[in-house]
Each structure stands twice: as C-alpha cells, then as structure tokens.
CSV table of C-alpha atoms and ligand atoms in Angstrom, one decimal:
chain,number,residue,atom,x,y,z
A,19,MET,CA,-15.5,3.8,-15.2
A,20,ALA,CA,-16.1,7.3,-13.8
A,21,ASP,CA,-16.5,5.9,-10.3
A,22,PHE,CA,-13.4,3.8,-10.7
A,23,LEU,CA,-11.4,6.8,-11.9
A,24,SER,CA,-12.3,8.9,-8.9
A,25,GLN,CA,-12.2,6.1,-6.3
A,26,TYR,CA,-8.6,5.3,-7.2
A,27,SER,CA,-7.4,8.7,-8.2
A,28,ILE,CA,-4.3,10.5,-6.8
A,29,GLN,CA,-6.6,13.2,-5.5
A,30,ARG,CA,-8.6,10.6,-3.5
A,31,TRP,CA,-5.3,9.1,-2.2
A,32,LEU,CA,-4.1,12.5,-1.1
A,33,GLU,CA,-7.3,13.2,0.9
A,34,MET,CA,-7.5,9.8,2.5
A,35,CYS,CA,-3.9,9.1,3.3
A,36,PRO,CA,-1.3,11.9,3.6
A,37,GLN,CA,-4.0,14.5,4.5
A,38,GLY,CA,-6.0,11.9,6.4
A,39,TYR,CA,-4.8,9.2,8.7
A,40,LEU,CA,-1.1,10.0,8.2
A,41,GLU,CA,-1.5,13.6,9.2
A,42,ASP,CA,0.7,14.5,12.2
A,43,THR,CA,2.5,11.1,12.2
A,44,VAL,CA,6.3,10.6,11.8
A,45,TYR,CA,7.3,7.3,10.2
A,46,GLY,CA,3.7,6.1,10.8
A,47,HIS,CA,3.4,6.9,14.6
A,48,ASP,CA,3.1,9.8,17.0
A,49,PRO,CA,6.3,11.9,16.9
A,50,ASP,CA,7.1,11.2,20.6
A,51,ALA,CA,6.3,7.5,20.7
A,52,SER,CA,9.1,5.0,21.3
A,53,GLU,CA,9.5,1.2,21.6
A,54,PRO,CA,8.6,0.1,25.1
A,55,ASP,CA,11.3,-0.4,27.8
A,56,GLU,CA,10.0,-4.0,28.5
A,57,LEU,CA,11.0,-4.8,24.9
A,58,MET,CA,14.2,-2.9,24.7
A,59,GLY,CA,15.5,-4.3,28.0
A,60,ASP,CA,14.8,-8.0,27.1
A,61,GLU,CA,17.4,-9.3,24.6
A,62,ASP,CA,15.3,-12.3,23.5
A,63,LEU,CA,12.3,-10.1,22.8
A,64,ARG,CA,14.3,-7.5,21.0
A,65,ALA,CA,15.9,-10.2,18.8
A,66,ALA,CA,12.5,-11.6,18.1
A,67,SER,CA,11.2,-8.2,17.2
A,68,ILE,CA,14.2,-7.6,14.9
A,69,ALA,CA,13.6,-10.9,13.1
A,70,LEU,CA,9.9,-10.1,12.7
A,71,THR,CA,10.5,-6.6,11.4
A,72,VAL,CA,13.0,-8.0,8.9
A,73,GLN,CA,10.1,-10.2,7.4
A,74,LEU,CA,8.0,-7.1,7.1
A,75,ILE,CA,10.8,-5.2,5.3
A,76,ALA,CA,11.3,-8.2,2.9
A,77,GLY,CA,7.6,-8.4,2.1
A,78,GLU,CA,7.3,-4.6,1.6
A,79,ARG,CA,10.4,-4.5,-0.7
A,80,CYS,CA,8.7,-7.2,-2.8
A,81,ALA,CA,5.5,-5.1,-2.8
A,82,LEU,CA,7.5,-2.1,-3.9
A,83,ALA,CA,9.2,-3.9,-6.8
A,84,ALA,CA,5.8,-5.5,-7.8
A,85,SER,CA,3.7,-2.3,-7.7
A,86,SER,CA,6.3,-0.2,-9.5
A,87,GLY,CA,6.8,-2.8,-12.2
A,88,LEU,CA,3.0,-3.1,-12.7
A,89,VAL,CA,2.7,0.7,-13.4
A,90,ASN,CA,4.3,0.0,-16.8
A,91,ALA,CA,2.4,-3.2,-17.4
A,92,ALA,CA,-1.0,-1.6,-16.7
A,93,PRO,CA,-3.3,-1.3,-19.7
A,94,ASP,CA,-5.1,1.9,-18.7
A,95,ASP,CA,-4.3,5.2,-17.2
A,96,ALA,CA,-6.6,4.9,-14.1
A,97,SER,CA,-4.7,1.7,-13.1
A,98,LYS,CA,-1.3,3.5,-13.7
A,99,MET,CA,-2.4,6.4,-11.4
A,100,PHE,CA,-3.5,4.0,-8.7
A,101,LEU,CA,-0.4,1.9,-8.9
A,102,ALA,CA,1.8,5.0,-8.7
A,103,THR,CA,0.1,5.9,-5.4
A,104,GLN,CA,0.5,2.3,-4.3
A,105,THR,CA,4.2,2.4,-5.2
A,106,LEU,CA,4.7,5.4,-2.9
A,107,ASP,CA,2.7,3.5,-0.1
A,108,GLU,CA,4.9,0.5,-0.5
A,109,ALA,CA,8.1,2.6,-0.5
A,110,ARG,CA,6.8,4.3,2.7
A,111,HIS,CA,6.2,0.8,4.3
A,112,VAL,CA,9.7,-0.2,3.5
A,113,GLU,CA,10.9,3.1,5.1
A,114,ILE,CA,8.8,2.9,8.3
A,115,PHE,CA,9.7,-0.7,9.0
A,116,THR,CA,13.4,0.0,8.3
A,117,ARG,CA,13.1,2.9,10.7
A,118,ARG,CA,11.6,0.5,13.3
A,119,LEU,CA,14.6,-1.9,12.7
A,120,MET,CA,16.9,1.0,13.6
A,121,ASP,CA,14.7,2.0,16.6
A,122,LEU,CA,15.2,-1.6,17.8
A,123,GLY,CA,19.0,-1.0,17.8
A,124,VAL,CA,20.2,-2.1,14.3
A,125,LYS,CA,22.7,0.3,13.0
A,126,LYS,CA,22.0,2.0,9.7
A,127,GLU,CA,25.0,0.4,8.0
A,128,ASP,CA,23.9,-3.1,9.2
A,129,VAL,CA,20.3,-2.9,7.9
A,130,ASN,CA,20.9,-4.6,4.6
A,131,SER,CA,23.1,-7.4,6.0
A,132,THR,CA,20.5,-8.0,8.8
A,133,VAL,CA,17.7,-8.2,6.3
A,134,ALA,CA,19.7,-10.5,4.1
A,135,ASP,CA,20.7,-12.8,7.0
A,136,LEU,CA,17.2,-13.0,8.7
A,137,THR,CA,14.7,-13.0,5.8
A,138,ASN,CA,12.9,-16.3,5.8
A,139,PRO,CA,13.9,-18.4,2.7
A,140,ASN,CA,10.3,-19.4,2.1
A,141,LEU,CA,9.3,-15.7,2.0
A,142,VAL,CA,12.1,-15.1,-0.6
A,143,LYS,CA,10.6,-17.9,-2.8
A,144,PHE,CA,7.1,-16.5,-2.3
A,145,ALA,CA,8.4,-13.1,-3.6
A,146,GLU,CA,10.2,-14.7,-6.5
A,147,VAL,CA,7.0,-16.3,-7.8
A,148,LEU,CA,5.2,-12.9,-7.9
A,149,LEU,CA,8.2,-11.0,-9.3
A,150,GLY,CA,8.6,-13.5,-12.1
A,151,LYS,CA,5.1,-12.5,-13.3
A,152,VAL,CA,5.8,-8.8,-12.9
A,153,GLU,CA,9.1,-9.0,-14.8
A,154,ALA,CA,7.3,-10.8,-17.6
A,155,GLY,CA,4.9,-7.9,-17.9
A,156,ASP,CA,1.9,-10.1,-17.0
A,157,PHE,CA,-0.5,-7.5,-15.6
A,158,ILE,CA,-3.4,-9.8,-14.6
A,159,ALA,CA,-1.2,-12.4,-12.9
A,160,GLY,CA,0.9,-9.6,-11.3
A,161,VAL,CA,-2.1,-7.9,-9.8
A,162,VAL,CA,-3.6,-11.1,-8.5
A,163,GLY,CA,-0.3,-12.1,-7.0
A,164,GLN,CA,0.4,-8.7,-5.5
A,165,ASN,CA,-3.0,-7.2,-4.6
A,166,ILE,CA,-4.9,-10.4,-3.7
A,167,VAL,CA,-2.3,-12.9,-2.5
A,168,LEU,CA,0.6,-10.9,-1.1
A,169,GLU,CA,-1.6,-8.1,0.3
A,170,GLY,CA,-4.4,-10.5,1.5
A,171,MET,CA,-1.6,-12.2,3.5
A,172,ALA,CA,-0.1,-8.9,4.7
A,173,PHE,CA,-3.5,-7.5,5.7
A,174,SER,CA,-4.2,-10.4,8.1
A,175,VAL,CA,-0.6,-10.6,9.5
A,176,PHE,CA,-0.7,-6.9,10.2
A,177,GLU,CA,-4.1,-7.1,11.9
A,178,MET,CA,-3.0,-10.0,14.1
A,179,MET,CA,0.2,-8.1,15.1
A,180,GLU,CA,-1.8,-4.9,15.7
A,181,ALA,CA,-4.1,-6.8,18.1
A,182,GLY,CA,-1.1,-8.4,19.8
A,183,SER,CA,0.8,-5.1,20.3
A,184,ARG,CA,-2.0,-2.7,21.0
A,185,GLN,CA,-1.7,-2.8,24.8
A,186,LEU,CA,2.0,-2.8,25.3
A,187,ASN,CA,3.5,-1.3,22.1
A,188,PRO,CA,1.2,1.6,21.0
A,189,LYS,CA,4.0,2.9,18.7
A,190,PHE,CA,4.2,-0.3,16.7
A,191,ALA,CA,0.4,-0.7,16.8
A,192,HIS,CA,-0.1,2.8,15.4
A,193,THR,CA,2.4,2.1,12.5
A,194,LEU,CA,0.4,-1.0,11.7
A,195,THR,CA,-2.9,0.7,11.8
A,196,GLY,CA,-1.9,3.1,9.0
A,197,THR,CA,-0.3,0.2,7.1
A,198,ILE,CA,-3.5,-1.8,7.4
A,199,ALA,CA,-5.5,1.1,6.0
A,200,ASP,CA,-3.1,1.3,3.0
A,201,GLU,CA,-3.4,-2.5,2.4
A,202,ARG,CA,-7.2,-2.3,2.5
A,203,ARG,CA,-7.1,0.2,-0.3
A,204,HIS,CA,-4.7,-1.9,-2.3
A,205,VAL,CA,-6.7,-5.1,-1.9
A,206,GLY,CA,-9.8,-3.2,-2.9
A,207,PHE,CA,-8.2,-2.0,-6.2
A,208,GLY,CA,-7.1,-5.6,-7.0
A,209,GLU,CA,-10.7,-6.9,-6.6
A,210,ASN,CA,-12.3,-4.1,-8.5
A,211,ARG,CA,-9.9,-3.9,-11.4
A,212,ILE,CA,-9.1,-7.5,-12.1
A,213,GLY,CA,-12.5,-9.2,-12.2
A,214,SER,CA,-13.4,-7.7,-15.6
A,215,LEU,CA,-9.9,-8.5,-17.0
A,216,ILE,CA,-10.3,-12.2,-16.0
A,217,ARG,CA,-13.7,-12.4,-17.6
A,218,GLU,CA,-12.0,-11.1,-20.8
A,219,HIS,CA,-9.1,-13.5,-20.5
A,220,PRO,CA,-10.5,-16.8,-19.2
A,221,GLU,CA,-7.5,-18.6,-20.8
A,222,LYS,CA,-5.3,-17.1,-18.0
A,223,LYS,CA,-7.2,-18.7,-15.2
A,224,ASP,CA,-5.3,-21.9,-14.9
A,225,GLU,CA,-1.9,-20.2,-14.8
A,226,ILE,CA,-3.0,-17.7,-12.2
A,227,GLU,CA,-4.6,-20.3,-10.0
A,228,LYS,CA,-1.3,-22.3,-10.2
A,229,MET,CA,0.6,-19.1,-9.1
A,230,GLN,CA,-1.8,-18.7,-6.2
A,231,GLU,CA,-1.3,-22.3,-5.1
A,232,GLU,CA,2.5,-21.9,-5.2
A,233,MET,CA,2.5,-18.6,-3.3
A,234,ALA,CA,0.1,-20.0,-0.7
A,235,PHE,CA,2.5,-23.0,-0.2
A,236,TYR,CA,5.5,-20.8,0.5
A,237,MET,CA,3.4,-18.6,2.7
A,238,LEU,CA,2.3,-21.5,4.9
A,239,ALA,CA,5.9,-22.8,5.0
A,240,ALA,CA,7.1,-19.3,6.2
A,241,PHE,CA,4.4,-19.2,8.8
A,242,ALA,CA,5.4,-22.7,10.1
A,243,ASP,CA,9.0,-21.4,10.3
A,244,SER,CA,8.1,-18.3,12.2
A,245,PHE,CA,5.8,-19.9,14.8
A,246,SER,CA,8.4,-22.5,15.6
A,247,GLN,CA,10.7,-19.8,16.9
A,248,SER,CA,10.6,-18.8,20.6
A,249,PRO,CA,9.1,-16.4,21.5
A,250,PRO,CA,6.7,-16.5,18.6
A,251,PRO,CA,6.7,-13.3,16.6
A,252,PRO,CA,3.3,-11.7,16.4
A,253,VAL,CA,2.7,-10.9,20.1
A,254,GLU,CA,5.4,-8.7,21.6
A,255,PRO,CA,6.3,-8.2,24.2
A,256,ALA,CA,4.4,-11.0,26.0
A,257,ALA,CA,1.0,-9.4,25.8
A,258,ALA,CA,-1.4,-8.8,28.6
A,259,GLY,CA,-5.1,-7.8,28.7
A,260,ASP,CA,-7.5,-7.8,25.8
A,261,THR,CA,-5.7,-9.0,22.7
A,262,GLU,CA,-8.5,-10.8,21.0
A,263,TRP,CA,-8.4,-11.4,17.3
A,264,HIS,CA,-10.9,-13.5,15.4
A,265,GLY,CA,-12.3,-14.8,18.7
A,266,VAL,CA,-8.9,-16.0,20.0
A,267,GLN,CA,-7.0,-14.5,23.0
A,268,LEU,CA,-3.6,-14.0,21.6
A,269,SER,CA,-2.1,-13.5,25.0
A,270,THR,CA,-2.9,-17.1,26.0
A,271,ALA,CA,-2.8,-18.9,22.6
A,272,THR,CA,0.0,-21.4,21.9
A,273,PRO,CA,2.2,-20.8,18.9
A,274,GLU,CA,0.5,-23.7,17.2
A,275,GLU,CA,-2.9,-22.2,17.8
A,276,MET,CA,-1.7,-18.8,16.5
A,277,GLU,CA,-0.2,-20.4,13.4
A,278,ALA,CA,-3.4,-22.3,12.6
A,279,LEU,CA,-5.5,-19.2,13.3
A,280,LEU,CA,-3.4,-17.0,11.0
A,281,ALA,CA,-3.3,-19.7,8.2
A,282,ASP,CA,-7.0,-20.3,8.3
A,283,THR,CA,-7.8,-16.6,8.3
A,284,VAL,CA,-5.6,-15.8,5.4
A,285,LEU,CA,-6.7,-18.8,3.3
A,286,GLY,CA,-10.3,-18.0,4.0
A,287,GLU,CA,-9.7,-14.5,2.8
A,288,PHE,CA,-8.0,-15.8,-0.4
A,289,LYS,CA,-11.0,-18.0,-1.1
A,290,THR,CA,-13.5,-15.1,-0.7
A,291,ARG,CA,-11.5,-12.6,-2.7
A,292,LEU,CA,-10.6,-15.0,-5.5
A,293,GLY,CA,-14.2,-16.1,-5.7
A,294,ARG,CA,-15.2,-12.5,-6.2
A,295,ILE,CA,-12.9,-12.1,-9.2
A,296,GLY,CA,-14.0,-15.4,-10.8
A,297,LEU,CA,-11.0,-17.6,-9.8
A,298,ASN,CA,-11.1,-20.9,-8.0
A,299,TYR,CA,-8.9,-21.1,-4.9
A,300,ARG,CA,-6.5,-24.0,-4.9
A,301,GLN,CA,-5.4,-25.6,-1.7
A,302,PRO,CA,-1.7,-25.9,-1.5
A,303,LYS,CA,0.1,-29.0,-0.1
A,304,VAL,CA,0.9,-28.8,3.5
A,305,PRO,CA,4.6,-27.9,3.8
A,306,ALA,CA,6.7,-30.8,5.3
B,700,FE2,FE1,2.7,-2.6,1.9
B,701,FE2,FE1,0.3,-2.8,-0.2
C-alpha cells in the first residue's frame, strides 16, 4: 500500500503534471501558438474541427462528473486523494477544449448551445451508462466505467488525433500530448486500484461486464457517426507527411479504414486492461 500511496499522491501529481509537462504552457500549449491559417481559412475544416472539439468537451464533462462523484464513493483515502487530482485534470481538460472551441471562432456565449447542438447522441448515451453507476455510489463499476472504458477510449482517440495533427497543427497536438499523459495516469490508477476490489467482490463481475458491453456499443455507434462525416474528424487539416499511427498512414487512409483502426485499437486495449483486473471483455453488437 505504501507504493500505491506515494504513486498516486497529490505530491506526485504536482511534480509530474503542473511542475512537469504543463510547466510554461497556457491552456495546454505554448503561449504564442495558434490554430493554423489553413484551418481557420477553410470553412468546412473549421466546422469539422468545431464538431470534433465538441465531442471532446462532452467526453471531458462526463469524466469530470464521474471522477468528482467517485471521490465520495471511494472506500479509502489514497483513492480519494488520487481522484481529487483526477477531478482537477478533468476540469482542466474541459477548460482547454472549451478554449479551443473559442479559438476556432465560437463565441463564449454560444459555447453551451454549440455543445448541446453538436454532441453525438450516442456519446450522450455512453456517458449516461457511466454516470448512472457513479450516481448510485457504485465505486467498482464507476472506476471500471471511467478509468478503464471511458479513458481507454479517450487515450486511443487522443493518440490518433495527435498523430494526425502533429505536422500541421502543433498547437492542438501539444494540447493533446499533455492530455494523453494525464489519461495514462488515470488508466494506470484504474488498473492498479480495482483488481483487488474485483477479487473481493466477484459477485459484481456480471453487472460490470454488462456495463462495459453497453458502453462499448455506444462508443462504436459514435465512431460510426463521426467517420461518416466529411471531412472525417481525426486528421485536420488534411494531413501531410508522416502521420503514421499503429502502422497506418492517416494521411492516406479512408474514413472506413480509420474507423476500423480506431475501433480495433480501443477494443484491443479494453480486452488487455479488463483481463489484467480479472474481468472478461464482452464484444458488443455491431451498431446498425
Ligand atoms: Fe480527461
Ligand atoms: Fe482522464
């Protein structure tokens, strides 16, 4: 427990994050970085970037509600400390992606209506499954839903977007790099904390595996919706050069190839991580 206490302490978080990779950043990027002219001058790309950023804000609002709710549901102080740091991370993610929405030209007073109008309905359902567990005070299901399923998804989505924007949008790529480092810490906590709790409560397995299956279903449906848009969201603006991710050149991949790559990567991560904490991955139905 001593290791766990120091690994997930507020002190460790301060050293790694605010005094580490976030030092000298403003809203997650270099103070003088801006969205590229190629993006700002192309209405279709700008609209696609706004729609994409809205999904990130919606996901991060859900993560903020879940991690803050789980502070009170946590059975031990070390978990409460960590989840308090995670709550601040998620609030910061909401803030930096909201800032990006405004950098893309959405007026401050239009942020909430834009988020409400453009959030994918399947992402809303995905969030509702998780927040139902959190509101019921179910710590084990809440941590699996948040720190394994939601963040396992976010981690891969952010990585793919970072690869896709590294060349032509260093500002957005920098923001994503910090966010990925945060999500890596959150996923690590989920795996380390929850395995022993599941061993103590094997009767919870069925319910938690059902939640995972349901969340994965809505996730795949949201991916299918996103990649059927034109231009597809993760690569923006139309990428050039080396944008390889998991062996696929994102700059030349079709939307169908990108959707399949992302879905396979995320579901593969779920399988590995759930296996490590003693749960069986359940394959969702393919959304119609
Ligand atoms: Fe987050
Ligand atoms: Fe997170």
